[in-house]
Short mmCIF file of C-alpha atoms and ligand atoms in Angstrom, two decimals:
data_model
loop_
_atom_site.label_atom_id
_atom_site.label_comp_id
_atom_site.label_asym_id
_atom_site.label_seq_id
_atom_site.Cartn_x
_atom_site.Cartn_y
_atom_site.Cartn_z
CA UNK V 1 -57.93 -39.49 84.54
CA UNK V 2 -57.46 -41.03 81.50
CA UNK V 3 -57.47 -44.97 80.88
CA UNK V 4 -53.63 -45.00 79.03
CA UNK V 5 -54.49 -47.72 75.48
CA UNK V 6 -51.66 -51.03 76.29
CA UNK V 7 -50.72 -50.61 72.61
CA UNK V 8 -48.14 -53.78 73.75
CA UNK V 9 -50.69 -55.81 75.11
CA UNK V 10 -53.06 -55.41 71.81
CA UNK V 11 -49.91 -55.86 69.78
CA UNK V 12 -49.23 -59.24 71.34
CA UNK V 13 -52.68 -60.26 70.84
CA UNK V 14 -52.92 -59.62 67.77
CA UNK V 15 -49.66 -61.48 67.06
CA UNK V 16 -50.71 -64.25 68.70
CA UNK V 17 -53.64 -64.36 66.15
CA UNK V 18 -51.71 -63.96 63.36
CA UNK V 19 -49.73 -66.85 64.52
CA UNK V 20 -52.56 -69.14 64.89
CA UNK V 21 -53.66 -67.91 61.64
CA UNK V 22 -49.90 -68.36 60.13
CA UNK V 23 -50.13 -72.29 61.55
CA UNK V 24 -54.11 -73.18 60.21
CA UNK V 25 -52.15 -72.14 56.72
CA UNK V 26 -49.39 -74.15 57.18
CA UNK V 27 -51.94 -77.57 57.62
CA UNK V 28 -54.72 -76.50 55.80
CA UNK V 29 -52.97 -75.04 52.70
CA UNK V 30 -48.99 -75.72 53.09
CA UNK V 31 -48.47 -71.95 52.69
CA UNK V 32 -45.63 -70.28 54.85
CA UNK V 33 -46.47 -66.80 54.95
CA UNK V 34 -42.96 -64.92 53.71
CA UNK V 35 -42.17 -60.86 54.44
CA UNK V 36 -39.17 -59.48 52.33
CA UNK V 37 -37.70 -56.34 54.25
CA UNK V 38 -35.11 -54.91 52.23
CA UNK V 39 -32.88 -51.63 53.96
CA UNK V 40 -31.20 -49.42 51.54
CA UNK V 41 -28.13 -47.89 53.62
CA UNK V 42 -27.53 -47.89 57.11
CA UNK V 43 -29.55 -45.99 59.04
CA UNK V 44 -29.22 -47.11 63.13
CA UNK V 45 -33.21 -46.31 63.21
CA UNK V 46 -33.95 -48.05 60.36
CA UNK V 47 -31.95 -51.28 61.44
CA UNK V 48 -33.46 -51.51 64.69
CA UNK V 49 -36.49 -51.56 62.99
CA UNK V 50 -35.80 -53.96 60.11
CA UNK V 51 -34.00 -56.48 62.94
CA UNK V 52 -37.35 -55.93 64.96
CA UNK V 53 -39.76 -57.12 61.81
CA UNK V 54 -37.63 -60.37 60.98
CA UNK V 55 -37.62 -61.40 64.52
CA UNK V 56 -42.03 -61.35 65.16
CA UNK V 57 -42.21 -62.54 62.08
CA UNK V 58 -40.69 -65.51 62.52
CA UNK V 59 -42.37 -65.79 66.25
CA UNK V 60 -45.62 -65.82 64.38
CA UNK V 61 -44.10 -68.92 62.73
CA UNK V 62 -43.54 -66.83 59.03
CA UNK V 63 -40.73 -66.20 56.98
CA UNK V 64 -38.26 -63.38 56.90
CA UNK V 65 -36.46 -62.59 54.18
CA UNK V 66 -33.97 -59.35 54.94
CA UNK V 67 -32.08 -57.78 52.21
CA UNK V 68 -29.48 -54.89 53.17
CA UNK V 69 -27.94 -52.90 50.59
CA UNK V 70 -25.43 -50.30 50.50
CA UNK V 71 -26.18 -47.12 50.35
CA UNK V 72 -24.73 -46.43 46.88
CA UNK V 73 -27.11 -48.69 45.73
CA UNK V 74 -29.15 -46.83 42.48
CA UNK V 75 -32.87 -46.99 41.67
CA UNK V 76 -31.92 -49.39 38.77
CA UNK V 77 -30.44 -51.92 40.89
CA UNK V 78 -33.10 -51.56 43.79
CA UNK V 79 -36.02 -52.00 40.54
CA UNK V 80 -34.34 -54.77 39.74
CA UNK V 81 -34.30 -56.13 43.24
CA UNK V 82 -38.14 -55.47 43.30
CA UNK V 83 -38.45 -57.19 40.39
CA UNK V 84 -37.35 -60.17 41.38
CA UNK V 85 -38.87 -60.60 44.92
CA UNK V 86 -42.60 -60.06 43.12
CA UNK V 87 -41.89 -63.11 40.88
CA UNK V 88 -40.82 -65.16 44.14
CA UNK V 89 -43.21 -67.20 45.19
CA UNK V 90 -42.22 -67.49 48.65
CA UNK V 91 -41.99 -63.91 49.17
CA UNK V 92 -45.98 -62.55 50.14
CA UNK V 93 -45.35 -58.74 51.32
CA UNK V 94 -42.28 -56.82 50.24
CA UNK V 95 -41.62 -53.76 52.52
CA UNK V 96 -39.03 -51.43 51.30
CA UNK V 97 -37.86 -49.41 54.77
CA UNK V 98 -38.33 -45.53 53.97
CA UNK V 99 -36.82 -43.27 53.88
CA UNK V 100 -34.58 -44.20 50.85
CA UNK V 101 -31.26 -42.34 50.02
CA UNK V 102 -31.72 -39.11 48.15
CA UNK V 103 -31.08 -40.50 44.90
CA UNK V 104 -33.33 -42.94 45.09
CA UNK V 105 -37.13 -41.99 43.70
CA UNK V 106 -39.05 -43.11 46.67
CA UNK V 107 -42.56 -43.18 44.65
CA UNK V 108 -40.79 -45.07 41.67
CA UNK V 109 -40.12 -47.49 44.41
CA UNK V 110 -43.19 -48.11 46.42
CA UNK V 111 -44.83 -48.06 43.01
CA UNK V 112 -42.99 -51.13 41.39
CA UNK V 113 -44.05 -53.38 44.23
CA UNK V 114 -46.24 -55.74 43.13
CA UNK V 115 -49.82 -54.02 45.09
CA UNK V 116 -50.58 -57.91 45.79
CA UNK V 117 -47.50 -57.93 47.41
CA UNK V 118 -47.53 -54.14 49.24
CA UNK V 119 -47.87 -54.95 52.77
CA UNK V 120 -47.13 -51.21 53.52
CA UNK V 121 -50.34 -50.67 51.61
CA UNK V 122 -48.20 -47.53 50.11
CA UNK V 123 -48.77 -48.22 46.17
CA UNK V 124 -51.16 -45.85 44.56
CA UNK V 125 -53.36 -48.79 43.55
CA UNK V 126 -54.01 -49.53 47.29
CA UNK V 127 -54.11 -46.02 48.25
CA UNK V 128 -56.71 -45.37 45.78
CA UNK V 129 -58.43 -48.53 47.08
CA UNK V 130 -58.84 -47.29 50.50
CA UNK V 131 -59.37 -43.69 49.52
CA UNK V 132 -62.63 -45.24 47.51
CA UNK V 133 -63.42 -47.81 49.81
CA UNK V 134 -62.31 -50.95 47.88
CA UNK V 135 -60.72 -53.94 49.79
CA UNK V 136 -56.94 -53.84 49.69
CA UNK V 137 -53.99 -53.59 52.39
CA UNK V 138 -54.21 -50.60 54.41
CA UNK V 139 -50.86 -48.86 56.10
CA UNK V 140 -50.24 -50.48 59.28
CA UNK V 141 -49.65 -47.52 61.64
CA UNK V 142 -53.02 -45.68 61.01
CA UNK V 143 -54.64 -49.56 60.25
CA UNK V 144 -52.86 -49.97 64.35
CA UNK V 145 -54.45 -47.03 65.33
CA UNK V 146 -58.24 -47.52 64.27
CA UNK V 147 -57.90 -50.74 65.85
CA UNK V 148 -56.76 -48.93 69.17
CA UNK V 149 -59.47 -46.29 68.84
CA UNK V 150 -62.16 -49.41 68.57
CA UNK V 151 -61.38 -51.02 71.55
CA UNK V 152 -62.08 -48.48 73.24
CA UNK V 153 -65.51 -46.91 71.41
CA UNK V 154 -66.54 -50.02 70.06
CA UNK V 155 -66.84 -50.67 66.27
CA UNK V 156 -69.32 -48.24 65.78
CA UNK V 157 -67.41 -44.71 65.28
CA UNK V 158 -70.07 -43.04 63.13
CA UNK V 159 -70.91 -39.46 63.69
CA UNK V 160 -67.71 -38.96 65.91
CA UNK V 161 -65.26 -35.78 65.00
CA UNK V 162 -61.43 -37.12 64.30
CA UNK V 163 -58.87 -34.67 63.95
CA UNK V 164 -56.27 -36.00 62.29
CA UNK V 165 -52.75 -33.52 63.15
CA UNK V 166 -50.31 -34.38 59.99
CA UNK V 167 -50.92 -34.93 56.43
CA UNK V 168 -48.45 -37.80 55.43
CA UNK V 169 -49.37 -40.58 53.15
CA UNK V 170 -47.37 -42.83 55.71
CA UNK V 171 -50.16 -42.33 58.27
CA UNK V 172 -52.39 -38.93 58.07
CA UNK V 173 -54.06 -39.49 54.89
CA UNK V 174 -54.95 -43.33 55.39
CA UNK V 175 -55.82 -42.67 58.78
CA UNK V 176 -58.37 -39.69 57.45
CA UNK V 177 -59.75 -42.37 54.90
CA UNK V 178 -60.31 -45.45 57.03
CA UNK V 179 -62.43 -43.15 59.63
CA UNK V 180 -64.30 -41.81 56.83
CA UNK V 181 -64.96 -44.86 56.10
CA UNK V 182 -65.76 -45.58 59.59
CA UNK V 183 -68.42 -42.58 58.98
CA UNK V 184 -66.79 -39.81 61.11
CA UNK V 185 -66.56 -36.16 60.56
CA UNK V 186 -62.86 -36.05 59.64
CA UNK V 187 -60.78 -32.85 59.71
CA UNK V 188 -57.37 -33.48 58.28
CA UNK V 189 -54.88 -30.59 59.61
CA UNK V 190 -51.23 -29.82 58.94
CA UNK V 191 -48.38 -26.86 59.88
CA UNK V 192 -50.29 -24.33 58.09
CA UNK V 193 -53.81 -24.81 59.38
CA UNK V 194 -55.61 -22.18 61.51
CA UNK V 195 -56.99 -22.56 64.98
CA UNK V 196 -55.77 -26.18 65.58
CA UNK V 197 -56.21 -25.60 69.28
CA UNK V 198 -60.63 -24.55 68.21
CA UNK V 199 -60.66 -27.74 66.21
CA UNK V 200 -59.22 -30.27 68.28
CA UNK V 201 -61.91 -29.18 71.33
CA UNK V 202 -64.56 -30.73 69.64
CA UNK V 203 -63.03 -33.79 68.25
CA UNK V 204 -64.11 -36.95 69.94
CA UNK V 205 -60.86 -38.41 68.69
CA UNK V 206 -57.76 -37.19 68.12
CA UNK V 207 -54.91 -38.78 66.42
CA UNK V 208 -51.37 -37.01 66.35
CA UNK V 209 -48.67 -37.37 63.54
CA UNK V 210 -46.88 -34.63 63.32
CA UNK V 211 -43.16 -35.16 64.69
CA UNK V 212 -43.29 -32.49 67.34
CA UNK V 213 -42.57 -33.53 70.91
CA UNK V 214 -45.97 -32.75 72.95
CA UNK V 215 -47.21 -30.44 70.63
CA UNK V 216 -50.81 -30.86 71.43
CA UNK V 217 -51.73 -29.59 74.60
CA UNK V 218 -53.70 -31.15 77.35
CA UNK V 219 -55.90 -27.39 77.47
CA UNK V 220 -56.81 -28.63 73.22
CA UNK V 221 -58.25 -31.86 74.22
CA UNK V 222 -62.13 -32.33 74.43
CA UNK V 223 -63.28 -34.08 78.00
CA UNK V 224 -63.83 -37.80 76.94
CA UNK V 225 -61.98 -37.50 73.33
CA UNK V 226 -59.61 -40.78 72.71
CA UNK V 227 -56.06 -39.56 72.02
CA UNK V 228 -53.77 -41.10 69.98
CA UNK V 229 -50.12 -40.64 69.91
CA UNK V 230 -48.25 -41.85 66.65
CA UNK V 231 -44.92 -39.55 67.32
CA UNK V 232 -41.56 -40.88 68.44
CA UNK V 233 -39.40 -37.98 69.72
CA UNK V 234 -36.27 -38.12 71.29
CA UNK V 235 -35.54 -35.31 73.63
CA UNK V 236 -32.60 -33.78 75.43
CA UNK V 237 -34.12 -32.80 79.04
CA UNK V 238 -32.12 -29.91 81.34
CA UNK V 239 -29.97 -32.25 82.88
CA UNK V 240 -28.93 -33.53 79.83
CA UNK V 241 -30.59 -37.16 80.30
CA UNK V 242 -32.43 -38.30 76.59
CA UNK V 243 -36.34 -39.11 76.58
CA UNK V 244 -38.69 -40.17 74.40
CA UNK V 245 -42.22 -38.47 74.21
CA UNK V 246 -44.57 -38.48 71.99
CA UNK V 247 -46.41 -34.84 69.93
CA UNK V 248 -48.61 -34.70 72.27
CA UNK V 249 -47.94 -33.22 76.02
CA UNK V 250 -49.22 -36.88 77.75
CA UNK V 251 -49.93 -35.87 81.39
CA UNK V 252 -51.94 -32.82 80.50
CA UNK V 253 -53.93 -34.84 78.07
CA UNK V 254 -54.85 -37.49 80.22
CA UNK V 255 -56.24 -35.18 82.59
CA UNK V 256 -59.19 -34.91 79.88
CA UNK V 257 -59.19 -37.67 77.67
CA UNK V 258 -60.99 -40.42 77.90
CA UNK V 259 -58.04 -42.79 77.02
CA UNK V 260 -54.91 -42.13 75.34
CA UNK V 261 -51.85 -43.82 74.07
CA UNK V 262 -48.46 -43.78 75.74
CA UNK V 263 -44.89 -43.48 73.92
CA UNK V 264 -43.61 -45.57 74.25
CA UNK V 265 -45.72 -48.65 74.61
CA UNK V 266 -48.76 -47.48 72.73
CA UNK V 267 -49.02 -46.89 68.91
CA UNK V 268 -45.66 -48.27 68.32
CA UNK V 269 -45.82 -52.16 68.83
CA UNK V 270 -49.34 -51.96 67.09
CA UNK V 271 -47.23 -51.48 63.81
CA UNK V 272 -45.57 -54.24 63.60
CA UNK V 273 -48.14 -56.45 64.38
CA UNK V 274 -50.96 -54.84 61.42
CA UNK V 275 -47.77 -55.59 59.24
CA UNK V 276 -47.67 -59.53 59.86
CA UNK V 277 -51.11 -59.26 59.98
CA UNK V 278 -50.84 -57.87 56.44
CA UNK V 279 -48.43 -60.47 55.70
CA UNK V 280 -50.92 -63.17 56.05
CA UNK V 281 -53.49 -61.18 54.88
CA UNK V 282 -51.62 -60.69 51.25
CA UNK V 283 -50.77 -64.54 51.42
CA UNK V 284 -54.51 -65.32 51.62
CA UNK V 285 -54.97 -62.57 48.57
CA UNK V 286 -52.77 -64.42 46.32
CA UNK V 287 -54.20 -67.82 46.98
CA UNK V 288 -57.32 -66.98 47.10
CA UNK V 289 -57.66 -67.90 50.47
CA UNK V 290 -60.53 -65.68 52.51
CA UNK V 291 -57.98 -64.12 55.37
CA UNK V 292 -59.74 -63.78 59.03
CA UNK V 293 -57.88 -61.42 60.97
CA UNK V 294 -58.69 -58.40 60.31
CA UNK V 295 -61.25 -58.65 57.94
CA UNK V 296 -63.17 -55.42 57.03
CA UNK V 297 -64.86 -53.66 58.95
CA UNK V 298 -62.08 -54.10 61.29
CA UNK V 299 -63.47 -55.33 64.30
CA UNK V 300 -62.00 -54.54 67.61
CA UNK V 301 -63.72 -57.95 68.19
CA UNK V 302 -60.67 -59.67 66.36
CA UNK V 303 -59.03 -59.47 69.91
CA UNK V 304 -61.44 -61.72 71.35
CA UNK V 305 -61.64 -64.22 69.36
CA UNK V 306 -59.76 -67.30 70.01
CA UNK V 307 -56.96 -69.19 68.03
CA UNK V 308 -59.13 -72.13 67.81
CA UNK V 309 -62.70 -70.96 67.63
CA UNK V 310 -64.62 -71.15 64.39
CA UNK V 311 -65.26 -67.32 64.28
CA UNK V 312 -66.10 -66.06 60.80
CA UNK V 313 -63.73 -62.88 59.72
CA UNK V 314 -66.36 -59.73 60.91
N1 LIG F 401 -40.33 -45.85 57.85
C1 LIG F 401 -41.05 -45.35 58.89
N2 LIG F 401 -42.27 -45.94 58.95
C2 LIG F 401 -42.32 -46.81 57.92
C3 LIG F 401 -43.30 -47.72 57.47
O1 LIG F 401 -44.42 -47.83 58.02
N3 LIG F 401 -42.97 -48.47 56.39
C4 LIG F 401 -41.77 -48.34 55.75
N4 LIG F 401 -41.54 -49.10 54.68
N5 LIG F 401 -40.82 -47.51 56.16
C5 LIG F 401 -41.10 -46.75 57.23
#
């Protein structure tokens, strides 16, 4: 049986970090890290989420800054508001919640964002970065995940197959380039791939983003592979009670993997946490300030190391 990944325990960890690293800027530097969520419409999702990032961020001792805008808002006014929050000094990482209303360009959006500033790590300037293995701020949910997949393989992932299921630029393509650049044999797939079933038996890891409740079956899954769960379905069941699951079927899977992720409670509350952490990390960018959590390569050791000690970033 599979060990199931404590996504909420990492993610409080890592908070915890953050937070120490939040309060060494505060004395050391007199910078208060500041996020800038802004929430076009009213989406119930999208709010719980939005309420969710002001409230850790100000745990880990940072400030929030939440804009909400009505839905007839237009791209010229939401530019504008851009605009302003990169020439705000208190404002580190802007994170416009997706998706946007119809009307709105969505790439026009992400790409006015100062990339300084892009804690999403969704401007083509950092995309490009990571695709080409340049320092800049990665997406937190795939970022969350290779953390996840570390502490349980260890920081060395070279030579390892990753099938990645889903080819979004939210999480499938920056989770394909940060384990290339972790050196593994990465197979990207999507809806109209062949044989998904052939390639994910010999993938030592497998991450899922696909938005299809337990799509990948436990029979796919390699003996030993580490699965990772990044969907968040919500599902009627025959008595007419709601669930959520995630896209791949969990109990069959854990039967053969090695470790796996549960939904809830696994990839989830790693999210949020990579996003402070990239909150603090932009902070340090824009001072000039070397930023130790999470430093490249990533260490899974980051867990480990204590608010206090003297560890250098890895
Ligand atoms: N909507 C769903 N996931 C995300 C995310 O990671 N960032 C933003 N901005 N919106 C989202």
């Amino acid at each position: 049986m599979a060990t199931i990944i404590d996504g909420k325990a990492y993610a409080a960890k890592l908070r915890e970090q953050v937070g120490a690293e939040v309060a060494e800027l505060k004395t050391k530097h007199k910078i208060t890290p500041g996020l800038a969520v802004v929430l076009v419409g009213a989406d119930p999702a999208s709010e719980i989420y939005v309420n969710s990032k002001g409230k850790m961020c100000r745990e880990a001792g940072m400030e929030s800054f939440d804009f909400r805008m009505p839905d007839t808002t237009t791209e010229a006014e939401l530019l504008a508001k851009i605009k302003a929050l990169n020439e705000d000094k208190k404002v580190n990482g802007i994170l416009v919640q997706l998706p946007l209303p119809k009307h709105i360009n969505e790439s026009a959006v992400i790409n006015a964002i100062d990339p300084l500033k892009d804690v999403d790590g969704f401007h083509v300037i950092n995309a490009g970065k990571l695709a080409t293995g340049q320092q800049g701020l990665v997406p937190c949910t795939p970022f969350g995940c290779l953390l996840l997949i570390k502490s349980v393989l260890g920081d060395d992932l070279s030579g390892k197959n990753a099938v990645i299921i889903g080819r979004s630029n939210i999480v499938g393509k920056p989770m394909a380039n940060l384990l290339l650049n972790a050196n593994c044999t990465v197979t990207i797939t999507h809806s109209r791939t062949k044989n998904l079933a052939e390639l994910c038996a010999r993938a030592h890891i497998v991450v899922a983003a696909v938005g299809k409740p337990e799509m990948v079956k436990g029979e796919w899954i390699k003996n030993g592979a580490v699965v990772i769960d990044v969907g968040i379905n919500r599902i009627t069941l025959s008595d007419g009670s709601k669930k959520l699951v995630g896209d791949v079927a969990f109990a069959e899977a854990a039967e053969r993997a090695k470790a796996i992720t549960p939904v809830p409670g696994g990839v989830g509350p790693m999210t949020i946490a990579c996003l402070l952490s990239n909150t603090v990390k932009a902070a340090c960018l824009q001072h000039n300030i070397q930023p130790q959590v999470f430093y490249p390569p990533y260490s899974s050791d980051c867990f480990t190391i204590s608010p206090n000690s003297s560890s250098k970033p890895k």
